[in-house]
Amino acid sequence: MQDIQQIELSGIAGKTYAECVRLNRPCIISGLYDVLPDLRLWNIQSAKDRIVDKELKVYVMPKVDSQSSLGYWVKMKASDYLSQLESGFFDSSKTFYLAMQRLDEDLPELKPYVLLDKLLPENLIAASSFWLGQSKTIVYLHMDPYDNFFMQLMGQKTFHLYPPSDRKYLYPCSPFGSSPEASLVDPLQLDLEKFPLARHATRIEITLKAGDALFLPIYWWHAVQGGPETTMSVNIWCKGRTFSSFGGAMQLMPRGVKQGIGSLINKFWKKN
Ligand SMILES: O=C(O)CCC(=O)C(=O)O
């Protein structure tokens, strides 16, 4: 792993986060036993035991060479998804990904097995999500308005990272469009003819294996590539630090304002 600091998880909730914020760089967190006491619990069979009866929303990504082809979500029974994960998916032209399932709302059955409060006090947690994918999933280059603790439970994932200051080289989508968090650049197949400025960007590549955790600071650009086997992960997005990068905040501000106005109108509408 290049240029990446390792931090041992502190026994005091919030202390590791404070250290990560001080460094304000991606770091690997080791010694996650307090948060994930039994890594062996995270396998397909235990997922079956806990969530088999659920109806899930699964992300479907067409298997083509370009991030311009959009994915979409389908409803699927957990039992079908999990058995297809084991036996191979019927439709090999697509990649299926049980992505970004909120532990609070979508899969509370799994919450008791990740002791999030050993890492962060509850008031700092914006959301936590579960990810379970077939091999070679790809989440294209984007950034999020949260610090992220990303914990790998099964299989490997490679993160392709760029700092917020590389925004000027990464062809971000318009701040006024629907996906201001996305970039047009594909680090996995860098097209320098189409995106010549991308040659100036500084990429960091980190591969996480089961038991590893990455701290990814707010507004860092990341594309995430699943390894050759089934992958399982949990992450926590942390509250606060919106203005820690001016460029990042400006990129996402118009959408934040639109969402704020939308929810005010909704509240007003419901009242009357
Ligand atoms: O695990 C993945 O496939 C994507 C994760 C991601 O983009 C995130 O945690 O922000």
Coordinates of C-alpha atoms and ligand atoms in Angstrom, one line a residue:
M1 CA 0.0 0.0 0.0
Q2 CA 1.6 3.3 -1.1
D3 CA 1.8 6.4 1.0
I4 CA -0.8 5.3 3.5
Q5 CA -0.6 5.7 7.2
Q6 CA -1.8 2.9 9.5
I7 CA -3.7 3.7 12.7
E8 CA -4.5 1.2 15.4
L9 CA -8.2 1.4 16.5
S10 CA -8.4 3.2 19.9
G11 CA -10.4 1.7 22.7
I12 CA -12.1 5.0 23.2
A13 CA -15.0 5.6 20.7
G14 CA -14.3 8.7 18.6
K15 CA -10.6 8.9 19.3
T16 CA -9.6 7.1 16.1
Y17 CA -11.9 9.4 14.1
A18 CA -10.3 12.5 15.7
E19 CA -6.9 11.2 14.7
C20 CA -8.1 10.5 11.1
V21 CA -9.6 14.0 10.9
R22 CA -6.3 15.5 12.1
L23 CA -4.4 13.6 9.3
N24 CA -7.2 14.4 6.8
R25 CA -5.8 11.7 4.4
P26 CA -6.9 8.2 3.6
C27 CA -5.6 5.8 6.4
I28 CA -5.8 2.1 7.1
I29 CA -7.4 1.3 10.4
S30 CA -6.1 -1.9 12.0
G31 CA -7.3 -3.9 15.1
L32 CA -11.0 -3.8 14.3
Y33 CA -11.8 -6.6 16.7
D34 CA -13.9 -4.4 19.0
V35 CA -16.1 -3.3 16.1
L36 CA -16.3 -6.6 14.3
P37 CA -15.7 -9.2 17.0
D38 CA -16.3 -12.2 14.7
L39 CA -15.3 -11.8 11.1
R40 CA -16.3 -15.5 10.5
L41 CA -19.9 -14.5 10.9
W42 CA -19.7 -12.6 7.6
N43 CA -20.4 -15.2 4.9
I44 CA -23.2 -16.1 2.6
Q45 CA -24.6 -18.8 4.9
S46 CA -25.0 -16.4 7.8
A47 CA -26.5 -13.8 5.5
K48 CA -29.0 -16.5 4.5
D49 CA -29.8 -17.3 8.1
R50 CA -30.5 -13.6 8.9
I51 CA -32.0 -12.0 5.9
V52 CA -33.4 -14.8 3.7
D53 CA -37.1 -13.6 3.9
K54 CA -36.4 -10.0 3.0
E55 CA -37.3 -8.2 -0.2
L56 CA -34.3 -6.3 -1.4
K57 CA -33.4 -3.6 -3.9
V58 CA -30.4 -4.8 -6.0
Y59 CA -28.3 -2.5 -8.2
V60 CA -27.8 -3.9 -11.7
M61 CA -24.9 -2.6 -13.7
P62 CA -24.7 -3.4 -17.4
K63 CA -21.4 -5.1 -18.3
V64 CA -20.0 -2.8 -20.8
D65 CA -16.7 -0.9 -21.0
S66 CA -18.1 2.6 -20.2
Q67 CA -19.4 4.3 -17.2
S68 CA -21.8 6.2 -19.4
S69 CA -24.2 3.3 -19.4
L70 CA -26.4 3.8 -16.4
G71 CA -27.2 1.1 -13.9
Y72 CA -30.7 0.7 -12.3
W73 CA -32.3 -1.0 -9.3
V74 CA -34.5 -4.1 -9.3
K75 CA -36.5 -5.7 -6.5
M76 CA -35.4 -9.2 -5.7
K77 CA -36.0 -11.7 -2.8
A78 CA -33.0 -12.1 -0.6
S79 CA -33.2 -15.9 -1.0
D80 CA -33.0 -15.6 -4.8
Y81 CA -30.1 -13.1 -4.7
L82 CA -28.1 -15.1 -2.2
S83 CA -28.6 -18.4 -4.1
Q84 CA -27.6 -16.8 -7.4
L85 CA -24.6 -15.3 -5.7
E86 CA -23.6 -18.9 -4.8
S87 CA -24.4 -20.6 -8.1
G88 CA -23.8 -17.8 -10.6
F89 CA -26.2 -15.3 -12.0
F90 CA -28.6 -16.3 -14.8
D91 CA -27.8 -13.2 -16.8
S92 CA -24.1 -13.0 -17.2
S93 CA -24.3 -9.8 -19.3
K94 CA -25.0 -7.8 -16.1
T95 CA -23.3 -7.4 -12.7
F96 CA -25.7 -7.6 -9.7
Y97 CA -24.8 -5.7 -6.6
L98 CA -26.7 -5.5 -3.3
A99 CA -25.2 -2.1 -2.7
M100 CA -25.7 0.6 -0.1
Q101 CA -28.3 -1.2 2.1
R102 CA -29.0 1.0 5.1
L103 CA -28.4 -1.0 8.3
D104 CA -31.0 1.0 10.1
E105 CA -33.8 0.9 7.6
D106 CA -33.1 -1.9 5.1
L107 CA -31.2 -4.6 7.1
P108 CA -31.6 -4.0 10.8
E109 CA -31.1 -7.8 11.3
L110 CA -27.4 -7.3 10.6
K111 CA -26.9 -4.3 12.9
P112 CA -26.2 -6.3 16.1
Y113 CA -23.1 -7.8 14.5
V114 CA -21.2 -4.6 13.8
L115 CA -20.5 -2.6 17.0
L116 CA -20.5 0.8 15.4
D117 CA -20.5 2.6 18.7
K118 CA -17.0 1.1 19.5
L119 CA -15.7 3.2 16.6
L120 CA -17.9 6.4 16.7
P121 CA -20.3 7.9 19.2
E122 CA -23.9 7.6 17.8
N123 CA -24.2 11.4 17.3
L124 CA -21.4 11.4 14.7
I125 CA -22.9 8.6 12.6
A126 CA -24.9 9.9 9.6
A127 CA -25.6 6.5 8.1
S128 CA -24.2 3.0 7.9
S129 CA -24.6 0.7 4.9
F130 CA -24.0 -3.0 4.0
W131 CA -22.7 -4.0 0.6
L132 CA -22.8 -7.6 -0.9
G133 CA -21.7 -8.1 -4.5
Q134 CA -20.8 -10.7 -7.0
S135 CA -17.2 -10.6 -8.3
K136 CA -15.9 -7.5 -10.2
T137 CA -18.5 -4.9 -9.2
I138 CA -17.5 -1.4 -10.1
V139 CA -18.7 1.8 -8.5
Y140 CA -17.5 4.6 -10.8
L141 CA -15.6 7.7 -9.8
H142 CA -17.5 10.0 -7.4
M143 CA -17.1 11.7 -4.0
D144 CA -19.4 11.9 -1.0
P145 CA -20.2 14.8 1.5
Y146 CA -19.1 12.6 4.4
D147 CA -16.0 11.1 6.0
N148 CA -16.2 7.4 5.4
F149 CA -15.0 4.4 7.5
F150 CA -15.1 1.5 5.1
M151 CA -14.7 -2.0 6.5
Q152 CA -14.1 -5.1 4.3
L153 CA -15.7 -8.3 5.6
M154 CA -15.3 -10.8 2.8
G155 CA -13.2 -10.8 -0.5
Q156 CA -11.2 -7.9 -1.7
K157 CA -11.9 -4.4 -3.0
T158 CA -9.6 -1.9 -4.7
F159 CA -10.1 1.8 -4.1
H160 CA -8.8 4.2 -6.7
L161 CA -8.5 7.6 -4.9
Y162 CA -7.9 11.2 -5.8
P163 CA -7.7 14.1 -3.3
P164 CA -10.4 16.9 -3.5
S165 CA -7.8 19.3 -4.9
D166 CA -7.7 17.1 -8.1
R167 CA -11.3 18.2 -8.9
K168 CA -9.9 20.5 -11.7
Y169 CA -8.4 17.4 -13.5
L170 CA -11.3 15.0 -13.0
Y171 CA -14.1 16.5 -15.2
P172 CA -16.8 16.5 -12.5
C173 CA -20.4 16.6 -13.7
S174 CA -22.1 20.0 -13.4
P175 CA -22.9 21.2 -9.8
F176 CA -26.3 22.1 -11.2
G177 CA -27.1 18.7 -12.7
S178 CA -28.5 15.6 -11.0
S179 CA -25.1 13.9 -10.3
P180 CA -22.8 16.6 -9.1
E181 CA -20.9 14.0 -7.1
A182 CA -19.8 12.1 -10.2
S183 CA -16.8 12.4 -12.4
L184 CA -16.6 11.5 -16.1
V185 CA -13.1 10.0 -15.7
D186 CA -12.8 6.3 -15.4
P187 CA -9.5 5.5 -13.5
L188 CA -9.8 1.8 -14.6
Q189 CA -9.6 2.7 -18.3
L190 CA -8.1 6.1 -18.3
D191 CA -8.9 7.8 -21.6
L192 CA -6.4 10.6 -21.9
E193 CA -7.5 11.7 -25.3
K194 CA -10.9 12.5 -24.1
F195 CA -9.8 13.7 -20.6
P196 CA -6.3 15.1 -21.0
L197 CA -6.2 16.9 -17.7
A198 CA -6.5 13.6 -15.9
R199 CA -2.8 13.0 -16.5
H200 CA -2.1 15.6 -13.8
A201 CA -4.2 13.9 -11.1
T202 CA -2.5 12.0 -8.4
R203 CA -4.1 8.6 -7.9
I204 CA -3.7 6.4 -4.8
E205 CA -4.6 2.8 -5.1
I206 CA -5.5 0.7 -2.0
T207 CA -6.7 -2.9 -1.9
L208 CA -8.6 -3.9 1.2
K209 CA -9.0 -7.5 2.2
A210 CA -11.3 -9.1 4.8
G211 CA -10.6 -7.5 8.2
D212 CA -9.1 -4.2 6.7
A213 CA -10.7 -0.8 7.1
L214 CA -10.1 2.4 5.2
F215 CA -10.8 5.9 6.5
L216 CA -11.7 8.0 3.4
P217 CA -11.9 11.7 4.1
I218 CA -14.9 13.7 2.9
Y219 CA -14.9 14.8 -0.8
W220 CA -12.1 12.4 -1.8
W221 CA -12.9 11.0 -5.2
H222 CA -13.1 7.3 -5.3
A223 CA -13.9 4.5 -7.8
V224 CA -14.3 1.1 -6.2
Q225 CA -13.6 -2.3 -7.9
G226 CA -14.6 -5.6 -6.4
G227 CA -12.1 -8.5 -6.6
P228 CA -12.5 -11.8 -8.4
E229 CA -14.7 -13.3 -5.7
T230 CA -17.9 -12.4 -3.8
T231 CA -17.4 -9.3 -1.6
M232 CA -19.1 -8.1 1.6
S233 CA -18.5 -4.7 3.3
V234 CA -19.9 -2.3 5.8
N235 CA -19.3 1.4 5.9
I236 CA -20.2 4.3 8.1
W237 CA -20.6 7.9 6.8
C238 CA -19.8 10.4 9.5
K239 CA -21.6 13.7 10.2
G240 CA -20.1 17.2 9.9
R241 CA -17.0 18.7 8.2
T242 CA -19.0 20.0 5.2
F243 CA -16.8 23.0 4.7
S244 CA -13.4 21.2 5.1
S245 CA -12.8 21.6 1.4
F246 CA -14.2 24.7 -0.3
G247 CA -14.2 23.0 -3.8
G248 CA -16.0 19.9 -2.5
A249 CA -18.6 22.0 -0.7
M250 CA -19.2 24.2 -3.8
Q251 CA -19.6 21.2 -6.1
L252 CA -22.4 19.7 -4.0
M253 CA -24.0 22.9 -2.6
P254 CA -26.6 23.5 -5.4
R255 CA -28.0 20.0 -4.8
G256 CA -28.0 20.5 -1.0
V257 CA -29.9 23.8 -1.5
K258 CA -32.4 22.1 -3.9
Q259 CA -33.0 19.3 -1.4
G260 CA -33.3 21.7 1.5
I261 CA -36.0 23.7 -0.3
G262 CA -37.7 20.5 -1.4
S263 CA -38.0 19.2 2.1
L264 CA -39.2 22.6 3.4
I265 CA -42.0 22.6 0.7
N266 CA -42.8 19.0 1.6
K267 CA -43.1 19.8 5.3
F268 CA -45.3 22.9 4.5
W269 CA -47.4 20.8 2.2
K270 CA -48.0 18.1 4.8
K271 CA -49.0 20.7 7.5
N272 CA -51.7 22.3 5.3
Ligands
LIG1 O1 -18.0 -0.7 -2.0 C1 -18.4 -0.2 -3.1 O2 -18.5 -0.8 -4.1 C2 -18.5 1.3 -3.2 C3 -18.3 2.0 -1.9 C4 -18.5 3.5 -2.0 O3 -18.5 4.1 -3.0 C5 -18.6 4.3 -0.7 O4 -18.5 3.8 0.4 O5 -18.7 5.6 -0.8

